[in-house]
Short mmCIF file of C-alpha atoms and ligand atoms in Angstrom, two decimals:
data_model
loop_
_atom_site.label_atom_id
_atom_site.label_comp_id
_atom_site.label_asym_id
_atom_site.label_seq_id
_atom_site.Cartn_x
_atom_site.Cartn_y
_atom_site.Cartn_z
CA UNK A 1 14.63 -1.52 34.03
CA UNK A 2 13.11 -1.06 30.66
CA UNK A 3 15.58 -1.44 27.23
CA UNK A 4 14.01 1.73 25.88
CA UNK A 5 11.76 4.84 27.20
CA UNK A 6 9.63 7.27 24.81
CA UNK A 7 8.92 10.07 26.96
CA UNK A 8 7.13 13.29 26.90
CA UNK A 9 5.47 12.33 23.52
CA UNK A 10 1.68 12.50 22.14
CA UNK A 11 0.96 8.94 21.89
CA UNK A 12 -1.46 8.49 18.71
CA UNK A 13 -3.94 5.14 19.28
CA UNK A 14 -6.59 4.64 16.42
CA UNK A 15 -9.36 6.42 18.54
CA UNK A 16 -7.29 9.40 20.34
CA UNK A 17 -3.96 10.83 21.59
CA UNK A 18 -2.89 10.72 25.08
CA UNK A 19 0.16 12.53 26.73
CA UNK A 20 2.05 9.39 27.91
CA UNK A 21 5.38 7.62 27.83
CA UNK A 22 5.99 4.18 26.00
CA UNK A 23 8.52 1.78 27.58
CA UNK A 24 9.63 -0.85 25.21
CA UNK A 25 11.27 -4.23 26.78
CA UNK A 26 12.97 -6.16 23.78
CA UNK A 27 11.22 -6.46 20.41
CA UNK A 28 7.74 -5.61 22.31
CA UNK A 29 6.03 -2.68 23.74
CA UNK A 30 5.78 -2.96 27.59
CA UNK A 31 2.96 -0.54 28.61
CA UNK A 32 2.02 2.97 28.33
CA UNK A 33 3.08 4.86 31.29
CA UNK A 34 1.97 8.58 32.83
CA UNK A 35 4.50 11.01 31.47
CA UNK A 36 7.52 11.29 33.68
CA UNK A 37 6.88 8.10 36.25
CA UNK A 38 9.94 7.63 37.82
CA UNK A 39 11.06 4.35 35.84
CA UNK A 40 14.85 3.17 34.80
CA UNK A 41 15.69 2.51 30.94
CA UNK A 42 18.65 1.68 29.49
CA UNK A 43 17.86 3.86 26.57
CA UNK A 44 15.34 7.13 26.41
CA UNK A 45 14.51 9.23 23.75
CA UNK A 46 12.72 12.53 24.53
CA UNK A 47 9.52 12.96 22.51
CA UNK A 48 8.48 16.46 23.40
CA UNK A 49 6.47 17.89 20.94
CA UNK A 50 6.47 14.54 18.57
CA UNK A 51 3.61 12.52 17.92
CA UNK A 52 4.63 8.79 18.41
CA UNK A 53 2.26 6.86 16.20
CA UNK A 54 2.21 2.95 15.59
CA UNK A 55 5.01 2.31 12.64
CA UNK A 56 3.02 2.47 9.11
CA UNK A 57 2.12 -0.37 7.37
CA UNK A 58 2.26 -0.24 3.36
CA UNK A 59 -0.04 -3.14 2.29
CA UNK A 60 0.63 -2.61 -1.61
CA UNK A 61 4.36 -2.74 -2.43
CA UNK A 62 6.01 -3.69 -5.46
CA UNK A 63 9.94 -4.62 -4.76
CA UNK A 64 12.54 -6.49 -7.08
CA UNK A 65 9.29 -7.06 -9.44
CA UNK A 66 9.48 -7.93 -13.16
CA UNK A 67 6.48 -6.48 -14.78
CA UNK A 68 6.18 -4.47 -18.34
CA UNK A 69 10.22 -3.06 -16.67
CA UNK A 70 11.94 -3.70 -13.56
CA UNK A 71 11.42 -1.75 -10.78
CA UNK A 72 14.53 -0.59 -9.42
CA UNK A 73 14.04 -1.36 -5.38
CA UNK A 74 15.42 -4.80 -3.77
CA UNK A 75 14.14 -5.70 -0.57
CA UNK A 76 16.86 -3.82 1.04
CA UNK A 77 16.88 -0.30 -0.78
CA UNK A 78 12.46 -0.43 -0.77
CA UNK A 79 12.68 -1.26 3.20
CA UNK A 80 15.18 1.69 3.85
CA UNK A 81 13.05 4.25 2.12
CA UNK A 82 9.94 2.31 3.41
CA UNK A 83 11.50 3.21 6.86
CA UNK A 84 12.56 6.57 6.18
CA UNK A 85 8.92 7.25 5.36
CA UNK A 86 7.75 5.81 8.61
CA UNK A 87 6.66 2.68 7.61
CA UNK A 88 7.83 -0.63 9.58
CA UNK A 89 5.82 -3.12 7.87
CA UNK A 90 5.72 -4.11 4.13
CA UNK A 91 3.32 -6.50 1.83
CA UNK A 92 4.28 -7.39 -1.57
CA UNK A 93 3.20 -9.61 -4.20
CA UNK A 94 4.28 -12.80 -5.59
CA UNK A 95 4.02 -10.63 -8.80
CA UNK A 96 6.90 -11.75 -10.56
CA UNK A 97 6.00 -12.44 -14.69
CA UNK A 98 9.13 -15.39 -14.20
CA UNK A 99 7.03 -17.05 -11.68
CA UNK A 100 3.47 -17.18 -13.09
CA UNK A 101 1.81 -20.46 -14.19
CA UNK A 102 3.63 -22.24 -11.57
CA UNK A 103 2.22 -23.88 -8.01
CA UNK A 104 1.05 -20.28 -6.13
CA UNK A 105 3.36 -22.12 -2.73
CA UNK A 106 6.42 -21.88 -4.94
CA UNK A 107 5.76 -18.07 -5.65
CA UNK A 108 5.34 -17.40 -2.05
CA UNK A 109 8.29 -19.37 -1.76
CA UNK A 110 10.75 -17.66 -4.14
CA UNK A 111 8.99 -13.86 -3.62
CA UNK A 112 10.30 -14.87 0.57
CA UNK A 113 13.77 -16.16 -0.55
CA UNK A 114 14.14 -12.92 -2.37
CA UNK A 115 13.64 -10.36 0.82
CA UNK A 116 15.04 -12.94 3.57
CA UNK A 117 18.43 -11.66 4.68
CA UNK A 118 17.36 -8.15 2.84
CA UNK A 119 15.04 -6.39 4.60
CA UNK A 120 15.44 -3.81 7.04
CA UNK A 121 11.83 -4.22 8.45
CA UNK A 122 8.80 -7.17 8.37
CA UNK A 123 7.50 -8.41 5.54
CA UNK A 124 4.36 -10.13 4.25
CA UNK A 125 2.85 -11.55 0.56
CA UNK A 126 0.10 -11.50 -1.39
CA UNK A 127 -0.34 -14.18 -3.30
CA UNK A 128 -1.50 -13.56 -6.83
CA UNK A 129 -3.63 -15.78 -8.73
CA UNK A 130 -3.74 -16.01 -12.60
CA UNK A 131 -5.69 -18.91 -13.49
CA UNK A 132 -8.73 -19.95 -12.07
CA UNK A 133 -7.70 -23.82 -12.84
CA UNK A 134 -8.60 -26.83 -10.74
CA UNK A 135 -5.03 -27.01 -9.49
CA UNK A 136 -4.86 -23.24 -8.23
CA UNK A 137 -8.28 -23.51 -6.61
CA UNK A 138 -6.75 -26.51 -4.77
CA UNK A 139 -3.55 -24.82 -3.88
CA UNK A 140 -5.16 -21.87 -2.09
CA UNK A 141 -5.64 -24.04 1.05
CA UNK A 142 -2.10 -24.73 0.99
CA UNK A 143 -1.18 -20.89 0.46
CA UNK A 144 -3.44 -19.93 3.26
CA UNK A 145 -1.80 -22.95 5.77
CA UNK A 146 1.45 -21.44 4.79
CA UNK A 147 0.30 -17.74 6.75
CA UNK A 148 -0.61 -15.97 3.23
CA UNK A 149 -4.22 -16.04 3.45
CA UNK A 150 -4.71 -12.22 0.79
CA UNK A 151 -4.51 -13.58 -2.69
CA UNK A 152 -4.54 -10.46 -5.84
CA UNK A 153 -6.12 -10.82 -8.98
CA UNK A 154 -6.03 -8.81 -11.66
CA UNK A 155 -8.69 -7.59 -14.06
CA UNK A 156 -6.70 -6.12 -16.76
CA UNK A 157 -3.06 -6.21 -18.18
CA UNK A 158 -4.15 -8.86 -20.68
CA UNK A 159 -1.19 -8.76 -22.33
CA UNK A 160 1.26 -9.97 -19.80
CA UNK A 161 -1.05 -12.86 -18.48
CA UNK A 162 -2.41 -11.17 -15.44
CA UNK A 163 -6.47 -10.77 -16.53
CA UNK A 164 -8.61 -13.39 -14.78
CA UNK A 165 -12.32 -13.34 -15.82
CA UNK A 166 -15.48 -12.78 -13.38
CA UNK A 167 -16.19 -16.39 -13.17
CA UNK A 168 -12.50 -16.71 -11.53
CA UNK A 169 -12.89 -13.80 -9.53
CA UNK A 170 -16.25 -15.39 -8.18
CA UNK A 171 -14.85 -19.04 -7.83
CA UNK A 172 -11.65 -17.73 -6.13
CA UNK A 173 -13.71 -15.76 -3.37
CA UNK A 174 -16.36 -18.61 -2.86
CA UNK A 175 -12.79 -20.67 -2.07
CA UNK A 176 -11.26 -18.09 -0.09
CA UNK A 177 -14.66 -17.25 2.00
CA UNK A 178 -14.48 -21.02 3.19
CA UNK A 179 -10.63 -20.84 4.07
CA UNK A 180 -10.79 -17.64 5.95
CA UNK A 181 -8.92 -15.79 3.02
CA UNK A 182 -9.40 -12.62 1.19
CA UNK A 183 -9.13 -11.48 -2.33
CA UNK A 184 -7.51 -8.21 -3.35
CA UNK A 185 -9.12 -7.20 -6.40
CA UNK A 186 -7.38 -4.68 -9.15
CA UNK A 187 -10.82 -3.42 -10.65
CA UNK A 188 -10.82 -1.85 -14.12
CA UNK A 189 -12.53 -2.81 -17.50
CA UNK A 190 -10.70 -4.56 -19.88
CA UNK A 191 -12.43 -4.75 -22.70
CA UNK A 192 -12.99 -1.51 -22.54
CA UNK A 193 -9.70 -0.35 -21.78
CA UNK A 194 -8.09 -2.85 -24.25
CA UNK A 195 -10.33 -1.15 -26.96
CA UNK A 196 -9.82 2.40 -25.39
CA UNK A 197 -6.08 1.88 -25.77
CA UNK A 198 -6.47 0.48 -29.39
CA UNK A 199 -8.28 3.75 -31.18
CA UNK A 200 -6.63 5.91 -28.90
CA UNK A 201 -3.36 3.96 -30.58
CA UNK A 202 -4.62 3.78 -33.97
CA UNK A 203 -5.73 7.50 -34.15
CA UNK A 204 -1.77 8.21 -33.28
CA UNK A 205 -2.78 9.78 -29.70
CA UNK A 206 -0.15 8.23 -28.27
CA UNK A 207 2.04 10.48 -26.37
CA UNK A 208 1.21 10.19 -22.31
CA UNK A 209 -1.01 13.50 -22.30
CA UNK A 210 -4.10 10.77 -23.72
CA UNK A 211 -3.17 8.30 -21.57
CA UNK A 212 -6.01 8.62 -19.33
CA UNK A 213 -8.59 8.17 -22.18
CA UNK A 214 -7.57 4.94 -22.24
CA UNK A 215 -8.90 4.19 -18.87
CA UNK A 216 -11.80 6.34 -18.50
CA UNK A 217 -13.25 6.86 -14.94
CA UNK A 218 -16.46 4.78 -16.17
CA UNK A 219 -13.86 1.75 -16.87
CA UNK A 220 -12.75 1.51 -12.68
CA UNK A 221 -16.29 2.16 -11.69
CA UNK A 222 -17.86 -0.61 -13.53
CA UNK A 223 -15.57 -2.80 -12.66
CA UNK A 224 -15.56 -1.82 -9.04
CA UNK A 225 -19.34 -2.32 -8.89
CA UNK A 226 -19.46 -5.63 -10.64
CA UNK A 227 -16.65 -7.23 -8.43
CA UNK A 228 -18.64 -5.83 -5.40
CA UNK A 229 -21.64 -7.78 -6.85
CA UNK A 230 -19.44 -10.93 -7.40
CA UNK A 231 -18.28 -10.24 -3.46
CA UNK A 232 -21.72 -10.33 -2.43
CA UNK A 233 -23.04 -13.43 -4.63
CA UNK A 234 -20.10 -15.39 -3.16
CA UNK A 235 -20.78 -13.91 0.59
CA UNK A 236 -17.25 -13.52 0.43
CA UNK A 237 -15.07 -10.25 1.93
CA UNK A 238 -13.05 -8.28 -0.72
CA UNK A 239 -10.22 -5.66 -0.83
CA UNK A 240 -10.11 -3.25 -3.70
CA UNK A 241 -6.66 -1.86 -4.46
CA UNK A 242 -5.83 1.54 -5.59
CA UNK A 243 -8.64 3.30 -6.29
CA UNK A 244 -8.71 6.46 -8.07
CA UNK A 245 -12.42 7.48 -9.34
CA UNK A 246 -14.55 9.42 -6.60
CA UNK A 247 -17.31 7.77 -7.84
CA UNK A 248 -15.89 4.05 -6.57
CA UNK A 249 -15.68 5.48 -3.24
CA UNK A 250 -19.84 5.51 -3.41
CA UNK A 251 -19.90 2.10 -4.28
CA UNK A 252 -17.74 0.90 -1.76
CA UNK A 253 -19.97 3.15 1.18
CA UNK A 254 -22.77 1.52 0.03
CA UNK A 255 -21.62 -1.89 0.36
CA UNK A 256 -20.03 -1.33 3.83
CA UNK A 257 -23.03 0.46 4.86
CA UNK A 258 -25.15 -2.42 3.94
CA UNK A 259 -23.32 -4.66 6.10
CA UNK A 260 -20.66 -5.89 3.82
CA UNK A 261 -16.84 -6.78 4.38
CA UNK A 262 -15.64 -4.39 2.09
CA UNK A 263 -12.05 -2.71 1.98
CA UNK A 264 -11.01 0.31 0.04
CA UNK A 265 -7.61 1.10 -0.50
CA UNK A 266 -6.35 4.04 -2.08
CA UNK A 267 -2.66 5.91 -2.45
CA UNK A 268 -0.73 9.23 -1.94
CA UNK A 269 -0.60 9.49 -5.53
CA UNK A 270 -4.61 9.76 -6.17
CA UNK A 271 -5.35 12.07 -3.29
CA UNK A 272 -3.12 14.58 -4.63
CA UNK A 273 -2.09 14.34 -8.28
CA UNK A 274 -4.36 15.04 -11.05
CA UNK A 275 -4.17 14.04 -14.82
CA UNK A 276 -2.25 17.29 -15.64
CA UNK A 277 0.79 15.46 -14.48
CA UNK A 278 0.35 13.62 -18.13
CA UNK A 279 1.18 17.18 -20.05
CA UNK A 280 4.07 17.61 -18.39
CA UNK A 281 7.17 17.09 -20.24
CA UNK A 282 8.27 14.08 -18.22
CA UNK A 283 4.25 12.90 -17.71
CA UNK A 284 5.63 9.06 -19.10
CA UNK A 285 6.51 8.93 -15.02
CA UNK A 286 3.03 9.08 -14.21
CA UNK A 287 2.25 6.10 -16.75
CA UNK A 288 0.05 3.86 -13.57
CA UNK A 289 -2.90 1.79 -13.49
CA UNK A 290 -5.59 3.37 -13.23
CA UNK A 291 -4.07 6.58 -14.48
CA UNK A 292 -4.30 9.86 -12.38
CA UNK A 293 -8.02 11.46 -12.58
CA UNK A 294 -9.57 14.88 -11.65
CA UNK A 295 -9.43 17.06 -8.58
CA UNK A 296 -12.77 15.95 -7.67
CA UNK A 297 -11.75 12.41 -7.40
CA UNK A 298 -9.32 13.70 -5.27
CA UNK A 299 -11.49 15.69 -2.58
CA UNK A 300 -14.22 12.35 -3.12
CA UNK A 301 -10.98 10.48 -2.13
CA UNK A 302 -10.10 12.27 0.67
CA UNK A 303 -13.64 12.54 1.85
CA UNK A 304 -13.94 8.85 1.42
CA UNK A 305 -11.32 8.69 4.25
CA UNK A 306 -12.46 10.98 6.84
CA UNK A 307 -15.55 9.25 6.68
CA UNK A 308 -14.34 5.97 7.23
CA UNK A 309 -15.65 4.30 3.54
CA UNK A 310 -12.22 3.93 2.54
CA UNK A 311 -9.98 1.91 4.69
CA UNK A 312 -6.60 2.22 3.96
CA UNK A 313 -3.82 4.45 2.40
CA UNK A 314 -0.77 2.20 0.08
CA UNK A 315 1.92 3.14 -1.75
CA UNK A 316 1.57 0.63 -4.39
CA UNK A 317 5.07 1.61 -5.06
CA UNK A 318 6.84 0.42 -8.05
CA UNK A 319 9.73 2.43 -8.37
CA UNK A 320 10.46 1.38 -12.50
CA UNK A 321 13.95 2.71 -13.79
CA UNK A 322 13.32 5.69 -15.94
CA UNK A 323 14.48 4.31 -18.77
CA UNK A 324 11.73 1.76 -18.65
CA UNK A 325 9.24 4.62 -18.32
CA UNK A 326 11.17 6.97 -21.05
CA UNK A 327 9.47 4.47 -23.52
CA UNK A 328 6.39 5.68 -23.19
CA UNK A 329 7.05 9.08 -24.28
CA UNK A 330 6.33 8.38 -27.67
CA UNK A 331 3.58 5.88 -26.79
CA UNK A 332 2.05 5.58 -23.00
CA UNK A 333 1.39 1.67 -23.91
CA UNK A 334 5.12 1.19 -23.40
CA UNK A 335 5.71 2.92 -20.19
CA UNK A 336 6.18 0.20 -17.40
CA UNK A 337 3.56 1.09 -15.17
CA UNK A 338 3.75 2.42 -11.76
CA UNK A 339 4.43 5.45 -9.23
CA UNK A 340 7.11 5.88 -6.81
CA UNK A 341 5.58 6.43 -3.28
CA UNK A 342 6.48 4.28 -0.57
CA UNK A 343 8.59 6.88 1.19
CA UNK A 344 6.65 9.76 0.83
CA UNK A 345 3.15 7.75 1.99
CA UNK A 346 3.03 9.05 5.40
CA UNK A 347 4.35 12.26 4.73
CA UNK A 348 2.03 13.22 2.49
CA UNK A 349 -0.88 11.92 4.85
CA UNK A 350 0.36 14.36 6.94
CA UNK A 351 1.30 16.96 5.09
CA UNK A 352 -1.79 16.99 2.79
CA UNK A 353 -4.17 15.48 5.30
CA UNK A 354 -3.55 16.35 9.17
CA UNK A 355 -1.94 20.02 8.77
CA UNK A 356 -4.72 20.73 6.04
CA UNK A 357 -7.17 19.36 8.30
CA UNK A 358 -8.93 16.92 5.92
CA UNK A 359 -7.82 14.11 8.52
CA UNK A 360 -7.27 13.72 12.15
CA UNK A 361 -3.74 12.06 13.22
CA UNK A 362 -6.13 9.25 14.59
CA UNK A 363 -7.37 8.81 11.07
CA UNK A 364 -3.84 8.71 9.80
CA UNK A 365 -2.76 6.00 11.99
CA UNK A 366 -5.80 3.67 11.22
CA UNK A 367 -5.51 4.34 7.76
CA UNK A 368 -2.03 4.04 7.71
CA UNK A 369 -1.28 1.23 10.23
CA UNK A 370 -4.33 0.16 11.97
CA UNK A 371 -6.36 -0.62 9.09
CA UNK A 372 -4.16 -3.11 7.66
CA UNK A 373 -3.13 -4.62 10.36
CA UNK A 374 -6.52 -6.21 10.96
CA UNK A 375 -7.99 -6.23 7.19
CA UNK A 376 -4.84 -8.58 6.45
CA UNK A 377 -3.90 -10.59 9.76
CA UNK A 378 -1.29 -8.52 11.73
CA UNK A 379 -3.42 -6.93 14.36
CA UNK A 380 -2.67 -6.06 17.23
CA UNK A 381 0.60 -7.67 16.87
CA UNK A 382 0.81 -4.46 14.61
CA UNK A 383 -0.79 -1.56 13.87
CA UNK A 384 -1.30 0.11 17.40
CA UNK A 385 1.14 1.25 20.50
CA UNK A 386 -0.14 -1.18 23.48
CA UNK A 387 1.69 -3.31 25.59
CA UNK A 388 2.48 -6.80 24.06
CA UNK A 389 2.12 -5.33 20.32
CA UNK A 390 5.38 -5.52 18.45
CA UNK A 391 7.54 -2.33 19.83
CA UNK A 392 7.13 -0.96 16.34
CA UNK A 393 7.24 2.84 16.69
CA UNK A 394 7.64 5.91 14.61
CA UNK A 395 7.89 9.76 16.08
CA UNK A 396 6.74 12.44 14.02
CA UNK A 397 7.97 15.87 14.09
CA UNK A 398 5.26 17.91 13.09
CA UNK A 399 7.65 21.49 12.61
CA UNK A 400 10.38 19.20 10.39
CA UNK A 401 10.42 20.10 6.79
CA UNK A 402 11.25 18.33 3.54
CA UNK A 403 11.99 19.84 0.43
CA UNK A 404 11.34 16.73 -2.03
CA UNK A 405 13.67 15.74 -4.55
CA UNK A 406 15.18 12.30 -5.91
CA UNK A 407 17.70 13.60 -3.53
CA UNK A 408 16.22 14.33 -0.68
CA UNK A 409 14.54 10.71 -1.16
CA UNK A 410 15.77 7.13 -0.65
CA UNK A 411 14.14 5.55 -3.57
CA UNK A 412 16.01 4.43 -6.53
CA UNK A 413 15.28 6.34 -9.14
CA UNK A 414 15.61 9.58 -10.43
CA UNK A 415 12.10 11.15 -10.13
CA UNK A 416 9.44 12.34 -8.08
CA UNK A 417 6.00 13.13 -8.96
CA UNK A 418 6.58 15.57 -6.04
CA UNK A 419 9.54 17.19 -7.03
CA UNK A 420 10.41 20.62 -5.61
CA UNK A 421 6.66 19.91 -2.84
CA UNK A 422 7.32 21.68 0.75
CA UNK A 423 6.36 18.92 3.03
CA UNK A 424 5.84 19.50 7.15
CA UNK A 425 5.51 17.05 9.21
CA UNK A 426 7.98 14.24 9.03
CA UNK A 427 8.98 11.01 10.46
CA UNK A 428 12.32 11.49 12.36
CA UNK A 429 12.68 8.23 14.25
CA UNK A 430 11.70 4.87 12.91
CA UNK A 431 11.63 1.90 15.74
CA UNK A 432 11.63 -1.76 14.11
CA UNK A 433 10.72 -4.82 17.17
CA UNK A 434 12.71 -2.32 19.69
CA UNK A 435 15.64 -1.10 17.42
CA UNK A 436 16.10 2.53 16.02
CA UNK A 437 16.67 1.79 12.65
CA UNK A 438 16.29 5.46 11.42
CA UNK A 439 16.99 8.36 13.24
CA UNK A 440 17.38 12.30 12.82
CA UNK A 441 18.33 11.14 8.55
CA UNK A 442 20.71 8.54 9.50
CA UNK A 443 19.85 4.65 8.38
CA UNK A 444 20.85 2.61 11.59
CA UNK A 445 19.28 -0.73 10.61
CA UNK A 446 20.77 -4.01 9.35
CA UNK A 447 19.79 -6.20 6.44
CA UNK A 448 18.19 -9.36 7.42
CA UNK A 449 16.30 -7.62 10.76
CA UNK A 450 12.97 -8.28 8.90
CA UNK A 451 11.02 -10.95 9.41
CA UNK A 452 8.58 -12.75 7.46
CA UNK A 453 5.30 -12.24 9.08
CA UNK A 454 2.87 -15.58 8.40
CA UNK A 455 -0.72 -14.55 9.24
CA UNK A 456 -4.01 -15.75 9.73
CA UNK A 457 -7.28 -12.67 9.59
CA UNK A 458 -9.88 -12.50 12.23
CA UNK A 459 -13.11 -13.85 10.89
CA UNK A 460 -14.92 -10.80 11.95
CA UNK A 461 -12.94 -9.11 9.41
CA UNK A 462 -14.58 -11.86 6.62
CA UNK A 463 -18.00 -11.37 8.29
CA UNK A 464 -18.50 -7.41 8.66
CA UNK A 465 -16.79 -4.20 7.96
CA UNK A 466 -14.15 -3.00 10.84
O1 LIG B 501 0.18 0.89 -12.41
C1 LIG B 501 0.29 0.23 -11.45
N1 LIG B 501 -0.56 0.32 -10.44
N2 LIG B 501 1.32 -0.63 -11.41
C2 LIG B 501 1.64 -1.57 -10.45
C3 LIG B 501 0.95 -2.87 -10.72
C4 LIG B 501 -0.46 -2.83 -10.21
O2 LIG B 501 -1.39 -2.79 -10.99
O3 LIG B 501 -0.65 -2.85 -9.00
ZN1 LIG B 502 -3.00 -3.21 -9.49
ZN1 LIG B 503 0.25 -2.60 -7.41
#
């Protein structure tokens, strides 16, 4: 007698889809049975005509976050509309502005304190480092003991603290190669930038339309390259976060094809928005870092995912109150920066990737939940339907319709860069460790069901590209 039985559905693993039933025995998948066997459940939901793919995995969340505004999601409200969106697994930051300059433990610390008893679904941390001190190099041991071994740094955003220079992104990933750690990189120029920003500022181009002057595509790909170089000087594995240009994806392909552990992450947002979003009367919304780009970043993009260069698909939500953005209508430097995606992630992978053929559902489900799982420590307790994984399950109906709008959404705030979009193909059952905790539009979860997930990444994941 098995607690729960998904039968009749296609069953999506990273490398195919098989007709086949999943039975489920507390928090953890039990096996993968031939459609119809004639087995007992307590519970059974009838797949037909649903894919049942692993439950996503956003690796690039930004919840209850104090940063240039405050974005509006807790724990709770970001893991509801994480799980209406499919997604079962979270990993923020310790990017809170209060908590900078202190030990990085404490950060992990307090960023944990803040989603225990919230979250509808499992949680993880970054840890983001600042400084490239003595004391921080020493504390990344500690960080990585603690089950946090994916530390962010930043390469910009002088002005609230954030920028490290090369010789801390170097030191940092000499450390972390040694503890079996990886650094998350935010790659764009800021010199550059800062100057961009400056004469763009000066000349009184401020309104959001020349926002994306003041991170030209040159500015990520630079920086992209060089941190790739730093990678490889320290023989150390990286993660790049949210890239936009088309021409990064190149970089990255060559790396990985030369061997290298290199990870390329990009979002929703950069596969299908372009920088006309900035002309629009509301284009402050779109204020993110780096800014939206051209359609041919956005085929490079998605090209940079079928062909397995680019790992993984985030949301790198940050769902900032309006108001926060509303200031940068008169000048983009004052728009807190961000985009509002981590409901509308999967989707939008499967609206704009599987039913217009640019991806396979395979694809989506390494990209999605696969991938991350074993770049940052979670596989194969997560990120794939076999027996002994977590039972961490979402169906997709691939006939079900959306109609986007802030109300058709669970996010916080009162925009969508998608507003008024069609979407097919839509998550209709989210499973979290066993337990529907979404179903047919209705929330059925709890606060306080998530768990803190402390990990520890393969060391072929350090040594090669997967
Ligand atoms: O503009 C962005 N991406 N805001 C969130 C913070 C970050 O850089 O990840
Ligand atoms: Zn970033
Ligand atoms: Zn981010």
């Amino acid at each position: 007698m098995f607690d729960l039985l998904i039968r009749n559905g296609k069953v999506v693993t990273p490398e195919t889809v098989l007709e086949a039933d999943v039975a489920v025995q507390g928090e953890r998948i039990a096996g993968l049975l031939k459609t119809a066997e004639p087995v007992q459940a307590r519970e059974v939901i009838d797949a037909r005509g649903l894919y049942v793919v692993p439950g996503g995995i956003d690796a690039h969340v930004h919840f209850d976050m104090e940063f240039l505004g405050q974005s509006k999601h807790t724990f709770e409200s970001g893991t509801i509309a994480a799980a209406f969106g499919g997604t079962t697994t979270i990993i923020d930051f310790t990017l809170d502005l209060k908590t900078l300059g202190g030990p990085l433990l404490d950060a992990v610390e307090k960023r944990r304190e803040k989603a225990e008893g919230k979250a509808v679904i499992d949680f993880a941390f970054h840890c983001v480092v600042n400084d490239g001190g003595d004391d921080t190099l020493r504390e990344l041991e500690q960080v990585v003991a603690y089950g946090v071994p994916s530390f962010k740094m930043f390469t910009v955003y002088r002005e609230v603290n954030l920028y490290v220079n090369d010789a801390t992104v170097y030191n940092v990933m000499e450390r972390l190669r040694d503890l079996g750690g990886i650094a998350a990189v935010h790659t764009e120029n800021a010199d550059i930038v800062d100057y961009c920003t400056a004469r763009l500022l000066a000349a009184g181009q401020r309104t959001p339309v020349h926002y994306p002057q003041s991170r030209p595509t040159f500015t990520e790909v630079e920086c992209i390259r060089r941190v790739l170089f730093l990678a490889r000087s320290a023989r150390a594995a990286v993660y790049v976060v949210h890239i936009a240009a088309g021409e990064a994806v190149a970089a990255v392909r060559q790396a990985r094809a030369e061997g290298r552990p290199v990870y390329g992450e990009t979002c929703p947002h950069y596969l299908v928005l372009t920088k006309a979003m900035y002309a629009r009367p509301d284009g402050y919304n779109y204020v993110m870092s780096p800014p939206l780009r051209t359609e041919a970043d956005n085929e490079a993009l998605w090209e940079g995912l079928a062909g397995g260069w680019l790992a993984t698909v985030s949301s790198d939500d940050n769902s900032v109150d309006v108001e926060d953005k509303r200031a940068g209508a008169e000048s983009f430097d004052r728009a807190s920066p961000g985009c509002v995606d981590v409901e509308t992630r999967i989707p939008l992978l499967f609206s704009e990737g599987v039913v217009k053929r640019r991806l396979p559902i395979t694809r989506l489900v390494q990209v999605a939940s696969t991938n991350p799982a074993r770049i940052f420590g979670l596989y194969p307790r997560k990120g794939v339907i076999a027996a002994g994984s977590d039972a961490d399950i979402v169906l997709i109906d691939p006939t079900a319709r959306l109609r986007v709008s802030p109300q058709t959404l669970h996010m916080k705030v009162q925009y969508s860069p998608y507003e008024g979009w069609d979407v097919v193909g839509m998550p209709v059952t989210t499973i979290s460790r066993g337990k529907v905790i979404v179903n047919k539009g209705a929330f059925l979860g709890t606060p306080g069901h998530g768990r803190f997930l402390p990990r520890a990444i393969d060391p072929a994941v350090l040594q090669a590209p997967v």
